[in-house]
Amino acid sequence: MSVNIAAPRSQRLDPKYVRGPKSRGNFEMLAWLFMRLSGVVLVVLIFGHLFANLMTGTGINALSFGFVAGKWANPVWQFWDLALLWLSMLHGTNGVRTIINDYAEKHATRAWLKGILYVATIFIVVLGSLVIFTFDPCVAGSDLAQCR
Ligand code: HEM
C-alpha cells in the first residue's frame, strides 16, 4: 500500500505572492539560514549537555536534584542551558511554522495553528528562563550540604 502525502504548497513559493504586497523582504531567507546555523550550534550544545550529564563522574546514576543544583550554581551551565532552551525552541518553532505554512490550507486554520504555536513557545521560553535563573536549591526539606 502506498502512502500519498500531498505536495507542500507554501504561499512563499507561489510567484503570485513572492513580489506581491504581502512580500516580507528577506524574512524567509533569513529563517532558512537560521535553521542551518542554529542546527550546527545545537549539535555542539546537545552533545556538550549529554557528555556532561552522562559521560562524566558516575554517569546517569549521578542525575538528581543535587546534580542539577550543582550545575546551575555555575553561570557557564546556566548560560549553556539557556542557549539550548532558546535555540531549540526558536529552531523547533520555526520548523513547525514552515510545516503549518506548507500544509494548512485555510487562512483561518493557519492563523490559529500559528497563534497556538507562538503562545506555547513564549510560555515555555519564559518559564524555562525563569527556572534557570531563579532556581533555589535550598527549598524546604532539601538536605543539600550547602543548605544546612
Ligand atoms: C542536532 C541538532 C539539530 C540539527 C543539526 C537540526 C537541523 C535542522 C535543519 C537543517 C532543518 C531544516 C530542514 C529543511 O529545511 O528541510 C531542520 C528542520 C527542523 N527541525 Fe531541526 N535540527 C536539530 C535539532 C532540532 C530540535 C532540538 C528540534 C525540536 C525542538 C528540531 C525541530 C525541527 C523542525 C520541526 C524542523 C522542520 C522540519 C521540516 O521542515 O520538515 N530540530 N532541522
XYZ file of N, CA and C and ligand atoms in Angstrom:
487
model
N 0.852 -1.199 0.000
C 0.000 0.000 0.000
C 0.886 1.247 0.000
N 0.642 2.143 -0.929
C 1.498 3.342 -0.954
C 0.797 4.506 -0.261
N 1.581 5.244 0.524
C 1.031 6.397 1.241
C 1.242 7.626 0.375
N 0.189 8.441 0.237
C 0.319 9.606 -0.622
C 0.139 10.886 0.182
N 1.254 11.585 0.421
C 1.185 12.847 1.156
C 1.215 13.975 0.139
N 0.232 14.873 0.235
C 0.151 15.956 -0.746
C 1.415 16.802 -0.738
N 1.804 17.285 -1.918
C 2.999 18.141 -2.002
C 2.749 19.431 -1.232
N 3.764 19.929 -0.501
C 3.575 21.179 0.224
C 3.311 22.336 -0.728
N 2.610 23.350 -0.226
C 2.238 24.454 -1.123
C 2.423 25.788 -0.404
N 3.650 26.052 0.062
C 3.891 27.302 0.772
C 3.531 28.502 -0.090
N 2.810 29.448 0.501
C 2.464 30.695 -0.186
C 3.699 31.372 -0.753
N 4.790 31.246 0.045
C 6.013 31.966 -0.322
C 6.578 31.492 -1.657
N 6.245 30.220 -2.042
C 6.802 29.694 -3.286
C 5.927 30.044 -4.481
N 4.743 30.593 -4.203
C 3.822 30.917 -5.271
C 4.207 32.291 -5.844
N 4.560 32.344 -7.160
C 5.043 33.597 -7.739
C 4.084 34.758 -7.495
N 2.791 34.419 -7.370
C 1.766 35.439 -7.144
C 2.038 36.212 -5.852
N 2.663 35.533 -4.862
C 2.912 36.175 -3.574
C 4.337 36.696 -3.412
N 5.278 36.124 -4.172
C 6.683 36.403 -3.900
C 7.002 37.886 -3.955
N 6.528 38.577 -5.000
C 6.818 40.009 -5.065
C 5.565 40.846 -4.827
N 4.523 40.219 -4.343
C 3.246 40.921 -4.155
C 3.277 41.800 -2.921
N 2.119 42.395 -2.602
C 2.054 43.294 -1.455
C 2.362 42.575 -0.146
N 2.211 41.230 -0.139
C 2.457 40.501 1.110
C 3.917 40.083 1.266
N 4.760 40.443 0.303
C 6.162 40.060 0.376
C 6.780 40.578 1.667
N 7.604 39.705 2.327
C 8.174 40.111 3.604
C 9.687 40.244 3.506
N 10.136 40.772 2.381
C 11.563 41.033 2.227
C 12.371 39.760 2.364
N 13.407 39.828 3.199
C 14.332 38.708 3.331
C 13.947 37.723 4.425
N 12.793 37.893 5.039
C 12.489 37.098 6.236
C 12.636 35.600 6.013
N 12.063 35.076 4.923
C 12.114 33.615 4.715
C 13.537 33.129 4.445
N 14.329 33.963 3.758
C 15.724 33.574 3.504
C 16.488 33.545 4.830
N 16.251 34.543 5.692
C 16.940 34.575 6.988
C 16.493 33.401 7.858
N 15.199 33.052 7.767
C 14.683 31.920 8.545
C 15.345 30.624 8.056
N 15.519 30.492 6.747
C 16.170 29.304 6.154
C 17.610 29.204 6.672
N 18.304 30.361 6.667
C 19.690 30.404 7.132
C 19.759 30.084 8.625
N 18.812 30.637 9.389
C 18.780 30.407 10.841
C 18.671 28.914 11.154
N 17.851 28.170 10.371
C 17.692 26.728 10.628
C 19.028 26.005 10.486
N 19.830 26.390 9.477
C 21.128 25.731 9.265
C 22.119 26.112 10.358
N 22.199 27.415 10.662
C 23.187 27.870 11.651
C 22.823 27.375 13.049
N 21.524 27.485 13.408
C 21.138 27.024 14.743
C 21.310 25.513 14.841
N 21.123 24.791 13.713
C 21.330 23.337 13.712
C 22.766 22.993 14.089
N 23.723 23.718 13.504
C 25.140 23.459 13.792
C 25.445 23.738 15.270
N 24.939 24.876 15.783
C 25.205 25.230 17.186
C 24.505 24.227 18.119
N 23.307 23.775 17.714
C 22.576 22.806 18.548
C 23.349 21.501 18.704
N 24.035 21.066 17.643
C 24.822 19.820 17.753
C 25.835 19.959 18.893
N 26.538 21.114 18.944
C 27.550 21.336 19.986
C 26.875 21.389 21.366
N 25.792 22.171 21.467
C 25.116 22.322 22.773
C 24.554 20.987 23.269
N 23.932 20.219 22.355
C 23.302 18.956 22.756
C 24.356 17.926 23.177
N 25.452 17.807 22.374
C 26.458 16.807 22.742
C 27.235 17.215 23.989
N 27.441 18.531 24.186
C 28.083 19.006 25.424
C 27.223 18.657 26.627
N 25.915 18.877 26.476
C 24.950 18.563 27.537
C 24.960 17.063 27.858
N 24.894 16.229 26.800
C 24.872 14.778 27.020
C 26.184 14.302 27.639
N 27.300 14.861 27.174
C 28.603 14.446 27.701
C 28.703 14.771 29.194
N 28.352 16.017 29.563
C 28.473 16.431 30.972
C 27.538 15.621 31.871
N 26.351 15.297 31.363
C 25.375 14.604 32.214
C 25.589 13.090 32.282
N 26.087 12.506 31.189
C 26.102 11.044 31.127
C 27.487 10.409 31.107
N 28.503 11.148 30.663
C 29.816 10.522 30.472
C 30.800 10.877 31.591
N 30.503 11.906 32.364
C 31.448 12.281 33.423
C 30.974 11.673 34.745
N 31.870 11.539 35.713
C 31.516 11.007 37.027
C 30.910 9.616 36.930
N 29.786 9.400 37.647
C 29.176 8.065 37.639
C 28.059 7.959 36.596
N 28.068 8.891 35.630
C 27.115 8.795 34.528
C 25.684 9.021 34.976
N 24.776 8.265 34.392
C 23.344 8.505 34.597
C 22.940 8.363 36.069
N 23.685 7.537 36.826
C 23.335 7.339 38.238
C 23.509 8.600 39.066
N 24.277 9.575 38.525
C 24.523 10.813 39.281
C 23.383 11.813 39.118
N 22.496 11.587 38.162
C 21.456 12.585 37.884
C 20.443 12.641 39.022
N 20.338 13.833 39.623
C 19.416 14.013 40.743
C 19.168 15.506 40.917
N 18.327 15.854 41.874
C 18.077 17.263 42.201
C 19.399 17.954 42.542
N 20.232 17.270 43.346
C 21.517 17.848 43.756
C 22.451 18.076 42.571
N 22.400 17.163 41.584
C 23.248 17.293 40.396
C 22.871 18.565 39.625
N 21.571 18.775 39.458
C 21.092 19.975 38.748
C 21.466 21.221 39.553
N 21.271 21.154 40.887
C 21.622 22.297 41.744
C 23.103 22.638 41.568
N 23.953 21.599 41.510
C 25.388 21.810 41.345
C 25.705 22.463 40.005
N 25.051 21.990 38.945
C 25.323 22.563 37.626
C 24.888 24.029 37.571
N 23.707 24.324 38.098
C 23.188 25.693 37.985
C 23.818 26.655 38.997
N 24.718 26.127 39.849
C 25.483 27.033 40.708
C 26.590 27.670 39.876
N 26.812 27.132 38.667
C 27.871 27.620 37.784
C 27.241 28.408 36.620
N 27.590 29.713 36.494
C 26.971 30.534 35.439
C 27.216 29.989 34.032
N 28.315 29.240 33.817
C 28.575 28.683 32.480
C 27.444 27.729 32.094
N 27.061 26.854 33.043
C 25.977 25.894 32.742
C 24.627 26.586 32.663
N 24.432 27.658 33.453
C 23.175 28.409 33.342
C 23.034 28.945 31.917
N 24.098 29.556 31.373
C 24.005 30.131 30.031
C 23.997 29.050 28.952
N 24.681 27.923 29.217
C 24.643 26.788 28.268
C 23.193 26.309 28.125
N 22.559 26.087 29.292
C 21.184 25.576 29.261
C 20.211 26.610 28.701
N 20.468 27.900 28.983
C 19.620 28.957 28.435
C 19.726 28.971 26.901
N 20.970 28.867 26.391
C 21.178 28.860 24.934
C 20.498 27.639 24.314
N 20.592 26.490 24.997
C 19.961 25.264 24.496
C 18.437 25.442 24.430
N 17.876 26.013 25.500
C 16.427 26.246 25.551
C 15.987 27.192 24.430
N 16.629 28.339 24.336
C 16.208 29.353 23.359
C 16.403 28.874 21.925
N 17.586 28.314 21.644
C 17.853 27.911 20.259
C 16.960 26.764 19.828
N 16.792 25.758 20.717
C 15.953 24.613 20.304
C 14.506 25.057 20.146
N 14.029 25.966 21.018
C 12.645 26.419 20.894
C 12.445 27.263 19.638
N 13.379 28.175 19.351
C 13.229 29.009 18.147
C 13.362 28.150 16.888
N 14.324 27.194 16.914
C 14.521 26.291 15.775
C 13.274 25.421 15.564
N 12.802 24.814 16.644
C 11.628 23.935 16.541
C 10.387 24.717 16.134
N 10.212 25.918 16.698
C 9.036 26.732 16.366
C 9.075 27.160 14.897
N 10.242 27.571 14.440
C 10.335 27.978 13.038
C 10.096 26.786 12.106
N 10.574 25.599 12.508
C 10.334 24.397 11.701
C 8.847 24.070 11.625
N 8.152 24.158 12.774
C 6.708 23.849 12.776
C 5.942 24.941 12.020
N 6.392 26.197 12.136
C 5.773 27.301 11.368
C 5.817 26.987 9.867
N 6.978 26.473 9.407
C 7.119 26.123 7.985
C 6.147 25.010 7.598
N 6.046 24.004 8.489
C 5.147 22.878 8.199
C 3.698 23.370 8.125
N 3.312 24.269 9.059
C 1.939 24.805 9.046
C 1.708 25.579 7.748
N 2.665 26.436 7.378
C 2.522 27.206 6.125
C 2.382 26.289 4.924
N 3.100 25.150 4.953
C 3.070 24.229 3.816
C 1.759 23.447 3.731
N 1.221 23.060 4.894
C 0.124 22.082 4.856
C -1.249 22.587 5.267
N -1.358 23.679 6.036
C -2.699 24.154 6.426
C -3.268 24.954 5.253
N -4.419 24.542 4.754
C -4.925 25.153 3.533
C -5.670 26.457 3.775
N -6.537 26.471 4.830
C -7.339 27.679 5.039
C -6.550 28.727 5.806
N -6.798 29.985 5.477
C -6.099 31.073 6.170
C -6.387 31.020 7.679
N -7.657 30.774 8.042
C -8.026 30.781 9.472
C -7.314 29.649 10.211
N -7.230 28.468 9.575
C -6.560 27.331 10.211
C -5.090 27.665 10.448
N -4.473 28.252 9.420
C -3.061 28.618 9.522
C -2.846 29.620 10.663
N -3.727 30.615 10.715
C -3.586 31.670 11.736
C -3.759 31.082 13.140
N -4.756 30.209 13.321
C -4.994 29.598 14.638
C -3.807 28.727 15.069
N -3.370 27.858 14.141
C -2.273 26.946 14.496
C -1.014 27.725 14.851
N -0.713 28.769 14.079
C 0.498 29.538 14.373
C 0.334 30.346 15.654
N -0.895 30.827 15.896
C -1.148 31.563 17.148
C -0.887 30.669 18.354
N -1.426 29.436 18.314
C -1.232 28.487 19.423
C 0.257 28.163 19.570
N 0.926 27.961 18.422
C 2.371 27.650 18.440
C 3.155 28.776 19.120
N 2.877 30.029 18.761
C 3.656 31.144 19.310
C 3.368 31.330 20.804
N 2.112 31.157 21.213
C 1.787 31.298 22.640
C 2.516 30.211 23.439
N 2.499 28.970 22.919
C 3.169 27.857 23.615
C 4.672 28.127 23.700
N 5.241 28.641 22.605
C 6.692 28.912 22.593
C 7.055 29.971 23.626
N 6.289 31.075 23.637
C 6.592 32.161 24.590
C 6.470 31.627 26.019
N 5.413 30.859 26.287
C 5.193 30.299 27.625
C 6.404 29.451 28.059
N 6.850 28.555 27.191
C 7.946 27.643 27.556
C 9.275 28.389 27.698
N 9.536 29.341 26.798
C 10.805 30.077 26.865
C 10.851 30.942 28.127
N 9.749 31.630 28.437
C 9.730 32.493 29.629
C 9.831 31.637 30.893
N 9.026 30.584 30.965
C 9.038 29.724 32.155
C 10.415 29.068 32.337
N 10.975 28.535 31.252
C 12.283 27.871 31.328
C 13.379 28.836 31.750
N 13.361 30.056 31.194
C 14.388 31.045 31.548
C 14.269 31.418 33.022
N 13.009 31.580 33.483
C 12.802 31.912 34.896
C 13.328 30.794 35.797
N 13.057 29.552 35.420
C 13.514 28.418 36.241
C 15.038 28.417 36.347
N 15.719 28.646 35.205
C 17.189 28.601 35.222
C 17.760 29.676 36.146
N 17.168 30.884 36.100
C 17.783 31.984 36.859
C 17.190 32.222 38.247
N 16.064 31.592 38.569
C 15.515 31.805 39.917
C 15.585 30.519 40.740
N 16.223 29.473 40.155
C 16.290 28.175 40.826
C 16.935 28.300 42.211
N 16.231 27.793 43.234
C 16.758 27.860 44.601
C 16.916 26.433 45.130
N 18.159 25.969 45.291
C 18.357 24.578 45.725
C 17.935 24.361 47.175
N 17.798 25.452 47.948
C 17.510 25.298 49.379
C 16.029 25.422 49.682
N 15.189 24.711 48.950
C 13.756 24.704 49.244
C 13.536 23.908 50.528
N 12.357 24.093 51.158
C 12.065 23.374 52.401
C 12.240 21.874 52.173
N 12.927 21.219 53.097
C 13.093 19.768 53.007
C 14.350 19.357 52.258
N 15.019 20.313 51.594
C 16.233 19.964 50.860
C 17.343 19.633 51.850
N 18.075 18.523 51.624
C 19.161 18.192 52.550
C 20.517 18.339 51.882
N 20.588 19.270 50.883
C 21.874 19.503 50.231
C 22.828 20.149 51.241
N 24.115 19.791 51.134
C 25.112 20.239 52.113
C 25.116 21.756 52.289
N 25.037 22.508 51.157
C 25.170 23.965 51.286
C 23.958 24.617 51.933
N 22.875 23.875 52.156
C 21.664 24.464 52.742
C 21.619 24.288 54.252
N 22.511 23.424 54.777
C 22.421 23.168 56.207
C 23.106 24.258 57.016
C 21.171 18.178 16.413
C 20.578 19.334 16.294
C 19.729 19.716 15.093
C 20.112 19.909 13.807
C 21.505 19.746 13.192
C 18.915 20.308 13.051
C 18.886 20.670 11.703
C 17.767 21.043 11.001
C 17.739 21.570 9.646
C 18.966 21.798 8.766
C 16.445 21.790 9.328
C 15.894 22.348 8.012
C 15.376 21.216 7.126
C 14.711 21.767 5.859
O 14.506 22.973 5.730
O 14.384 20.927 5.004
C 15.635 21.403 10.445
C 14.262 21.431 10.483
C 13.505 21.210 11.606
N 13.972 20.979 12.883
Fe 15.893 20.674 13.379
N 17.848 20.323 13.900
C 18.286 19.969 15.169
C 17.548 19.903 16.336
C 16.176 20.123 16.409
C 15.414 20.176 17.640
C 16.021 20.016 19.061
C 14.115 20.375 17.280
C 12.888 20.490 18.171
C 12.865 21.313 19.206
C 14.053 20.447 15.837
C 12.905 20.639 15.092
C 12.877 20.860 13.720
C 11.656 21.000 12.937
C 10.224 20.924 13.476
C 12.068 21.221 11.613
C 11.169 21.422 10.379
C 11.067 20.114 9.628
C 10.584 20.298 8.220
O 10.636 21.417 7.670
O 10.180 19.275 7.629
N 15.326 20.291 15.330
N 16.461 20.948 11.474
